[in-house]
XYZ file of C-alpha atoms in Angstrom:
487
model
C 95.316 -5.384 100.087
C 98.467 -4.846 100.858
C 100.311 -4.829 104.221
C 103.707 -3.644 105.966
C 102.203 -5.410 109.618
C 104.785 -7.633 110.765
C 102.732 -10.248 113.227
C 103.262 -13.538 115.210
C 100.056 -15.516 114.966
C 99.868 -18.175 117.635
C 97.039 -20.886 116.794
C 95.499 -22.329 119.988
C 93.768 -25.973 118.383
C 96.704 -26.205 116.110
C 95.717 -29.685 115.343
C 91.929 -28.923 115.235
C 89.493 -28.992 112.225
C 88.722 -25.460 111.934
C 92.079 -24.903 111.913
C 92.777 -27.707 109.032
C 89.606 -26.773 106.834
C 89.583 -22.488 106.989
C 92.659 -21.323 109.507
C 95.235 -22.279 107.911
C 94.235 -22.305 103.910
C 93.620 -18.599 104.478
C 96.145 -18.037 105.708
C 98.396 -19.793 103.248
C 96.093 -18.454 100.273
C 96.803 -14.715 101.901
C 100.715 -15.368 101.356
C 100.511 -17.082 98.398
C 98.755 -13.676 96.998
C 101.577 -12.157 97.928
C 101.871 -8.824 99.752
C 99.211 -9.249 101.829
C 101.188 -11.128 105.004
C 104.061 -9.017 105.762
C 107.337 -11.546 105.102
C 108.604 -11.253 108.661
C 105.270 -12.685 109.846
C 105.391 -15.809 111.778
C 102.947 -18.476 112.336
C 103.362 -20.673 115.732
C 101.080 -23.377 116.019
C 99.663 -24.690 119.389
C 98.721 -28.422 120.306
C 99.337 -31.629 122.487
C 98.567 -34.457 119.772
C 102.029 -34.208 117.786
C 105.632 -34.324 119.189
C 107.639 -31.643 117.889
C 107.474 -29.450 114.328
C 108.563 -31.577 111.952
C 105.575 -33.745 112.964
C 103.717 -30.876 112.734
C 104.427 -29.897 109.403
C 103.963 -33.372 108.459
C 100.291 -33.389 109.590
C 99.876 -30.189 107.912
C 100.690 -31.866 104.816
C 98.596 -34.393 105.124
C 95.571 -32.417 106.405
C 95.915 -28.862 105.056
C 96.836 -29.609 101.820
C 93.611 -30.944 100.082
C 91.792 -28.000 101.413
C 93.310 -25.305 99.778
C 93.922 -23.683 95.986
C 90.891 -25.442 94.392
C 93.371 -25.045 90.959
C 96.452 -27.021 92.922
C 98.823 -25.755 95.015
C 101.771 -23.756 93.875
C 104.419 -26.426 95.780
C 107.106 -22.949 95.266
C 104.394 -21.017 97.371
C 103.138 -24.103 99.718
C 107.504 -24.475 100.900
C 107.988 -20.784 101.647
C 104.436 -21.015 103.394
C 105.847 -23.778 105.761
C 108.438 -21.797 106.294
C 106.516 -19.126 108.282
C 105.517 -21.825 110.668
C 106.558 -23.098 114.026
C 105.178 -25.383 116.385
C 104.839 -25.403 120.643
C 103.602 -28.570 122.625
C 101.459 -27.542 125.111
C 99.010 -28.961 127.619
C 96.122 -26.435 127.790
C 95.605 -27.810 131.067
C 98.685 -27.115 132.192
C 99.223 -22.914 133.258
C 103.307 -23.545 133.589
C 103.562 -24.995 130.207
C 102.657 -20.877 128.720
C 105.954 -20.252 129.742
C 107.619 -22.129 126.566
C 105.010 -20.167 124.428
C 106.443 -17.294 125.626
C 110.157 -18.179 124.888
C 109.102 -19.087 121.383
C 107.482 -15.910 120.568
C 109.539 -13.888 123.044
C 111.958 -12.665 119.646
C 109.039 -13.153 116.853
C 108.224 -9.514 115.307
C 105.311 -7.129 115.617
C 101.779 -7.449 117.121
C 100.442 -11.296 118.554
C 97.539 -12.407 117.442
C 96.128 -15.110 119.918
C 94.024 -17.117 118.093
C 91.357 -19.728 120.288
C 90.142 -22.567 118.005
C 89.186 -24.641 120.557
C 86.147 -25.009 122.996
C 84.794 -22.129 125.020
C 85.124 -24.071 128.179
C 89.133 -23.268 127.706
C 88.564 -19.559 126.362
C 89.277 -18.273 130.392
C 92.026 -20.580 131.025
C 93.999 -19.755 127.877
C 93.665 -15.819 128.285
C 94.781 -16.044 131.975
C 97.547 -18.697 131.324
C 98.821 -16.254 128.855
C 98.122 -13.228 130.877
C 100.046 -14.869 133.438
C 103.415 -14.961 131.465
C 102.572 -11.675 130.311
C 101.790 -12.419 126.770
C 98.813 -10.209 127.090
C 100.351 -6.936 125.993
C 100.686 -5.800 122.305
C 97.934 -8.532 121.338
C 94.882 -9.392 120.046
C 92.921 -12.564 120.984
C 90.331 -14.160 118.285
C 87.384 -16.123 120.186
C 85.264 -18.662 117.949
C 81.490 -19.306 118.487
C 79.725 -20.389 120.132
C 80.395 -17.724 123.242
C 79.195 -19.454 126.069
C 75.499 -21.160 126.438
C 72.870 -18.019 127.271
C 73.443 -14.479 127.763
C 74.673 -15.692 131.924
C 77.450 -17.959 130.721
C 78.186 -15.498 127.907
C 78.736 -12.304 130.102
C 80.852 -14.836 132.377
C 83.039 -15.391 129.861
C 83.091 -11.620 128.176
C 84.164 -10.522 132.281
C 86.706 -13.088 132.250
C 87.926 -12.004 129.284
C 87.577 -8.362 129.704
C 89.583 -8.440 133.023
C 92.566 -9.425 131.080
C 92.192 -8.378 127.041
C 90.576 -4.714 126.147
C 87.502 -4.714 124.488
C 89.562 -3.199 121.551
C 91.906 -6.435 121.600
C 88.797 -8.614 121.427
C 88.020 -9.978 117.739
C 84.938 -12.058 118.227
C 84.582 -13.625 114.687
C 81.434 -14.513 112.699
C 82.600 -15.704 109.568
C 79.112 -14.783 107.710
C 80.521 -11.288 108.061
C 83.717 -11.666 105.975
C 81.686 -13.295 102.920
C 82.007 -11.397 99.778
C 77.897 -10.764 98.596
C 77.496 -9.499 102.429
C 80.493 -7.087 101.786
C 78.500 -6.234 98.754
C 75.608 -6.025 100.265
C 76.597 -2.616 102.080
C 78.020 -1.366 98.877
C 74.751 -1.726 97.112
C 72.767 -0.107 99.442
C 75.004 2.865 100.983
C 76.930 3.391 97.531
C 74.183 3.626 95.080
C 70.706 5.873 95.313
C 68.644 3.399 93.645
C 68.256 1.096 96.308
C 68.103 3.702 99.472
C 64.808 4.912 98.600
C 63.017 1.327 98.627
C 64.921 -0.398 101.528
C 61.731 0.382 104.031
C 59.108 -0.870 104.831
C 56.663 1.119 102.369
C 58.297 -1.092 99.360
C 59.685 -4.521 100.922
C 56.821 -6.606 102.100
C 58.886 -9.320 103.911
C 62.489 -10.889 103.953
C 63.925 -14.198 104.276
C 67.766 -15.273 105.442
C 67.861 -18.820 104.989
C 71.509 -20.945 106.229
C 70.366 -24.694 105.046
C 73.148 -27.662 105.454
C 72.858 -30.740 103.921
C 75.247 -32.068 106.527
C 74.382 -33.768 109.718
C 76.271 -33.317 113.062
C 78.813 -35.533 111.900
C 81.788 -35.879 114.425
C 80.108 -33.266 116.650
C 77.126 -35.066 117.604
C 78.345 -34.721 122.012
C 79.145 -30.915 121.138
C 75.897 -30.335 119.192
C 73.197 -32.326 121.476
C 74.053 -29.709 124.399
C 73.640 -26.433 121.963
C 71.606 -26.963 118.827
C 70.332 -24.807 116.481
C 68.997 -22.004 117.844
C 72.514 -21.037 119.834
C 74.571 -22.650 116.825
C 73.228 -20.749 114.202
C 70.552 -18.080 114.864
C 71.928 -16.396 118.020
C 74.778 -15.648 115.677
C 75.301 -15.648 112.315
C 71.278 -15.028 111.484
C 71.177 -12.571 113.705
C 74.157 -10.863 112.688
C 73.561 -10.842 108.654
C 69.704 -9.141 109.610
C 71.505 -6.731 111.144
C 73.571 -6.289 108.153
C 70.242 -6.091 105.777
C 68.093 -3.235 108.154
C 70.911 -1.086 109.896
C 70.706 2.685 109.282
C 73.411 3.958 106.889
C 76.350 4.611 109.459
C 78.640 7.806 109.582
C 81.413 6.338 108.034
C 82.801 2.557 107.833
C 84.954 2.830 111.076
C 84.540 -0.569 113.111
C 82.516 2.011 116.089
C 79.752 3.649 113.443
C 79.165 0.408 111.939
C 78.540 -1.398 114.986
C 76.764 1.385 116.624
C 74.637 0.923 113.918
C 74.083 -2.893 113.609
C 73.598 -3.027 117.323
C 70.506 -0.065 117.469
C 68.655 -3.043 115.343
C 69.153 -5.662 117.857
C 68.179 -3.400 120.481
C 64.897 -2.694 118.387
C 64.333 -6.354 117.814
C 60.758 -6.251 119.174
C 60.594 -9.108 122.634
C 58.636 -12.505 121.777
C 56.402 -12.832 124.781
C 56.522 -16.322 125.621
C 53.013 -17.520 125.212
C 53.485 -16.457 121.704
C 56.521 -18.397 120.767
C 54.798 -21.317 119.249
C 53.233 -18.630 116.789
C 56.365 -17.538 115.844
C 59.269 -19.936 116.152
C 59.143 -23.897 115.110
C 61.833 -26.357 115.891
C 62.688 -29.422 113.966
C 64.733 -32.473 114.064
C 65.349 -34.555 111.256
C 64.481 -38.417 110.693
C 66.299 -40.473 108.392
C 65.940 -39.459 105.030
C 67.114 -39.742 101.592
C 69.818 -36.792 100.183
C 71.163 -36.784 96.687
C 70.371 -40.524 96.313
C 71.702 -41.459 99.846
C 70.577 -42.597 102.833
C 71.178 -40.888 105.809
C 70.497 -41.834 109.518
C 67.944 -39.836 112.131
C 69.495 -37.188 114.128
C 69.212 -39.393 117.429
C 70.958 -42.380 115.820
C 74.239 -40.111 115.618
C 77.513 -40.944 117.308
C 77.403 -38.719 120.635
C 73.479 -37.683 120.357
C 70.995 -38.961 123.091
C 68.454 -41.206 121.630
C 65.793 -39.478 123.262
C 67.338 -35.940 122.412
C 64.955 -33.053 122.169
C 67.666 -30.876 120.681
C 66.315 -28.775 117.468
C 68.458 -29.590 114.302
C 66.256 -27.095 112.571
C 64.749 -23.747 113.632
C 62.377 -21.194 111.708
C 61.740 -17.850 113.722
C 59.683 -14.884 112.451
C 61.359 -11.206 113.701
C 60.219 -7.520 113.868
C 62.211 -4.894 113.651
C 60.229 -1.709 116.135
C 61.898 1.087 114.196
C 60.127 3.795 111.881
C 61.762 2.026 108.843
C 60.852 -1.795 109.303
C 57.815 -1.790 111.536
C 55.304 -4.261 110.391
C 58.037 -6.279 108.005
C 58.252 -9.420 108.987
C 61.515 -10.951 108.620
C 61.866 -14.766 108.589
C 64.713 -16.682 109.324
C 65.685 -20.269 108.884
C 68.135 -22.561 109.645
C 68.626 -26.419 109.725
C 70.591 -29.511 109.152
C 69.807 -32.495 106.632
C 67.896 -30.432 104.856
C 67.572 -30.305 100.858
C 70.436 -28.180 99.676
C 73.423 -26.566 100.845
C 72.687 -22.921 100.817
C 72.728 -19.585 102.826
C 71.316 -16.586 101.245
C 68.917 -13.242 101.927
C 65.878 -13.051 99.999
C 64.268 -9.671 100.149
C 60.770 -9.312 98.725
C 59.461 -5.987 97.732
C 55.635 -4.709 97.338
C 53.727 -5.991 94.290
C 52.387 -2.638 92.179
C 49.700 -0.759 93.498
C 47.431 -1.091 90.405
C 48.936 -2.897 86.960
C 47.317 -2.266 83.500
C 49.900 -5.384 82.557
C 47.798 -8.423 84.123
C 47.329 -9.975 87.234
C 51.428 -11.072 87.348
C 52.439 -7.613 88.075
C 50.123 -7.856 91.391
C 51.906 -10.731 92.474
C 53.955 -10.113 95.300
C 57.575 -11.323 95.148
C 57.244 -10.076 91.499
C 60.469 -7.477 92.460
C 63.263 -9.220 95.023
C 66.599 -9.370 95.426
C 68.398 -12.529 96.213
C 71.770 -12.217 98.107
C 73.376 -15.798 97.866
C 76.314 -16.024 100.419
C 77.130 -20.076 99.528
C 77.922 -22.164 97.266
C 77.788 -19.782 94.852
C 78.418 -16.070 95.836
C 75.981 -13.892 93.535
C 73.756 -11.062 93.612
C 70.629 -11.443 91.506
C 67.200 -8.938 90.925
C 64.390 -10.265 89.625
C 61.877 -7.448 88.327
C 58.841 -8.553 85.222
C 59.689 -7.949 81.528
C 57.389 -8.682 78.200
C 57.396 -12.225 76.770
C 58.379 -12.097 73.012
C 55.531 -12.399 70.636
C 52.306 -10.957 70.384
C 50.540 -9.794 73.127
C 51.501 -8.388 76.596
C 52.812 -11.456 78.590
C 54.820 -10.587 81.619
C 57.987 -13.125 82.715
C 59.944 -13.207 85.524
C 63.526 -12.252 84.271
C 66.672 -11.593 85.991
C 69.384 -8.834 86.305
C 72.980 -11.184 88.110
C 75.999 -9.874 89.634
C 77.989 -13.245 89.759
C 81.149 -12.126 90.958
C 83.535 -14.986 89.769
C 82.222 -13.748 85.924
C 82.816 -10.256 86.410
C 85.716 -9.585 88.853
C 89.036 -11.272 87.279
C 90.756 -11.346 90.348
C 89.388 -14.590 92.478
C 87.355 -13.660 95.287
C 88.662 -13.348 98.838
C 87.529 -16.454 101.628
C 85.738 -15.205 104.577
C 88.480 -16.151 106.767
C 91.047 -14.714 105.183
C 89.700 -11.523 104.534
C 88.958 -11.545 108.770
C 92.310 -12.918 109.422
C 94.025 -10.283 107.816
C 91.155 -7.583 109.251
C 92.558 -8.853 112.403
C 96.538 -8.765 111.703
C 96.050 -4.968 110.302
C 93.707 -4.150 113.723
C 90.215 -3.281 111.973
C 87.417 -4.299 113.898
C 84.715 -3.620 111.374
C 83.842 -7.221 110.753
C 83.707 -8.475 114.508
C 81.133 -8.796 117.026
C 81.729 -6.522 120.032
C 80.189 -7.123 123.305
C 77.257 -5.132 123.817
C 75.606 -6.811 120.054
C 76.450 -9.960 121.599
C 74.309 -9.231 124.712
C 71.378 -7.862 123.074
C 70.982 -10.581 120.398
C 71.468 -13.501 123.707
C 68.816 -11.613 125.633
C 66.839 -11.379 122.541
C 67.000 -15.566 122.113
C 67.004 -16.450 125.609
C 63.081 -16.675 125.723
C 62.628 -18.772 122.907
C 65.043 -20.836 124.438
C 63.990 -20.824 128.197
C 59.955 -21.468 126.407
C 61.534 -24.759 124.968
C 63.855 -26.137 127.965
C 60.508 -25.928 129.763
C 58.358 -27.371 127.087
C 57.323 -31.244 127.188
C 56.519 -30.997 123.372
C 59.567 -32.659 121.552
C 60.843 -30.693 118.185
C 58.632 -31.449 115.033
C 60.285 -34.412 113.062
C 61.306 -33.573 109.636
C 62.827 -36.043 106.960
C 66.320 -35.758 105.716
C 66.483 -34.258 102.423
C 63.593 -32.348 102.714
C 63.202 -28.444 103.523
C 62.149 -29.186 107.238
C 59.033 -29.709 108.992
C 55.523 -27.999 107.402
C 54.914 -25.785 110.007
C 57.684 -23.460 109.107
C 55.961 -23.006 105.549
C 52.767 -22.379 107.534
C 54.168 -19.749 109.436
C 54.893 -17.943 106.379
C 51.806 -18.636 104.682
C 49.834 -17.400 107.299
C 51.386 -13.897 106.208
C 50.344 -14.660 102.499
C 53.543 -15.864 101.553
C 56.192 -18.639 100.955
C 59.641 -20.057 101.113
C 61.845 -18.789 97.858
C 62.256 -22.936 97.180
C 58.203 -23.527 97.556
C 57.168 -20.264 94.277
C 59.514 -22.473 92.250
């Protein structure tokens, strides 16, 4: 991918770990590639915590160095990266202090890229501060999740926002969307006939999206007692990849016709009447537990958590789609902390045979799926029935993998740095406008107004397990099971 876009990319939370752990390796793994950053682009980081930019590039060092180039870093290509990078002190809290931002960019080439990785609470302040020096021309702004705390605070903050930035300026990121099998994932089904014809509901009995940490809160435990789960995770990037899997084919690959299309599913995302939420959604929290051989503490023992929290570490939720080509499929999703593995992935589970002369195993449904694993490992695998050898017809569960690291030679593109650069070069594709935001908060909201209301505390669910049994009841009430229980 190359580019010709000079840009000055300004890093609000310069000092932040987002920016240490994905920000900033992209980026430097986008110019170490070569070609892809335009050489006059500039980098000028934003923070309060170090004094001037030699201390800056001195924590960078220290803290951006071990997370990138998994082969070592190419010290030729780390210098010149440094080199694109400057540093401005600023109190956030502090409107006058914009006004040495905009000296330092003030002769820096090409578009600005505002990017906020930092708390939503500071998302308003920023964008006037800057708007107020008049940094708010020729620019794009990048907001992180999570975009306020219901669809209320959310369209707050969108209005803010839109009084100052376009809606064609605003880059709302979800990172899920810049992953490689999702990518893939429209390729497969809107560049190849074989899959078009069984992507409905007359062939796919149900589908699973599954994001699983093993991780707890860790440093975020004050942060993740007032959102949990359900806003974290499900309001967002769930939400956003089931989208992905039942959209209509769209007109083209523009940013417009592939939104339009992702956000007629949200809209069709049939409402969960409230007295009907405990059928359909569980929350967890996990207990201590045991993972990989270690013990780990209960969620309410965590630096910054209440110890009589009621705040879901875990959610499954079971969606319909009220559209001609998903009605009656039940999609399931699922998301927690502490649980078993590390693992995000799609899971969709086509029709056993109508009538099999092979044996019983061809009846079985989940015979035929496709797995879509998004992390650790980014592969696409389809599982269909082939003969045993030896005598006899004996059916086996065999696979058919697209593991991208095998097949590709070049090395695969990060998430954020293929959205980075999506946002330098001005596509929108990959980003969340407003109105899919909307419908998927006023889609959640009941779930989560049911539960703010509810005395019942989340169901407790050891560490190092797949989370509490009533999300495996839920599914086996429809006659079937979580991809980790078959095995």
């Amino acid at each position: 991918m190359q580019t010709d876009s000079s840009f000055t990319f300004v890093l609000f939370g310069g000092t932040g770990d987002l920016s240490m752990r994905k920000i900033l390796p992209a980026l430097f793994e986008a110019h170490r590639a070569g070609g892809m950053l335009a050489d006059s682009g500039k980098i000028v980081a934003v923070a309060r915590h170090v004094a001037d930019r030699a201390d800056y590039l001195e924590w960078v060092n220290e803290h951006v160095k071990p997370h990138v180039s998994k082969n070592g870093v190419d010290e030729t290509a780390w210098a010149s990266f440094l080199d694109r990078i400057e540093f401005v002190k600023i109190d956030l809290g502090k409107a006058e202090d914009f006004a040495l931002l905009r000296d330092a960019v003030s002769g820096m080439p090409g578009i600005r890229v505002f990017y906020l990785a930092t708390g939503p609470s500071l998302f308003v302040p920023i964008c006037h501060a800057l708007a107020s020096v008049g940094l708010n021309e020729n620019s794009r702004i990048v907001l992180e999740k999570p975009l306020g705390y219901d669809l209320k605070s959310s369209n707050a903050i969108n209005d803010a926002v839109g009084e100052i930035f376009a809606e064609d300026q605003i880059y709302r990121i979800d990172h899920y969307l810049g992953k490689e099998p999702v990518q893939n994932l429209l390729a497969l089904r809107f560049g190849n006939v074989l899959f078009e014809p069984l992507w409905r509901r007359e062939w796919v009995e149900s589908i699973q999206i599954t994001i699983a940490e093993e991780l707890g809160v860790e440093a975020r435990g004050d942060f993740y007692d007032n959102t949990g789960a359900l806003r974290d995770m499900v309001q967002n990037h769930l939400l956003q990849l089931l989208s992905i899997v039942a959209m209509e084919p769209p007109h083209s690959m523009d940013s417009d016709s592939v939104r339009d299309e992702k956000l007629r599913v949200l809209r069709a995302l049939k409402p969960i009447d409230p007295r009907d939420i405990s059928k359909v959604a569980v929350r967890g929290q996990y207990h201590a537990g045991v993972i990989r051989g270690n013990a780990v503490p209960a969620y309410a023992t965590e630096p910054g958590v209440k110890q009589d929290s009621t705040t879901e570490t875990f959610v499954a939720v079971k969606v319909e789609i009220e559209n001609w080509r998903w009605a009656g499929v039940p999609f399931f999703l699922r998301t927690g902390k502490r649980l078993a593995d590390r693992v995000a992935e799609i899971v969709v589970n086509f029709r056993a045979v109508p009538h099999s002369a092979l044996g019983a195993s061809a009846l079985r449904g989940g015979a035929n799926r496709l797995v879509i694993r998004l992390q650790p490992n980014e592969t696409i695998r389809l599982y269909c029935l082939a003969k045993q050898p030896g005598e006899g017809m004996n059916l086996a569960s065999v696979h058919l993998d697209l593991a991208f690291d095998q097949f590709f030679r070049e090395g695969q593109m990060e998430a954020y740095q293929r959205l980075l650069l999506d946002v330098i070069n001005g596509r929108l594709a990959l980003f969340v406008r407003r109105d899919e935001q909307e419908a998927a908060w006023r889609w959640v909201e009941p779930i989560l107004n049911e539960w703010a209301a509810s005395n019942k505390p989340p169901k407790p669910y050891a560490a190092g397990t797949w989370g509490p049994a009533a999300a495996s009841a839920m599914l086996a009430q429809h006659g079937t099971c979580w991809l980790e229980e078959e095995n």
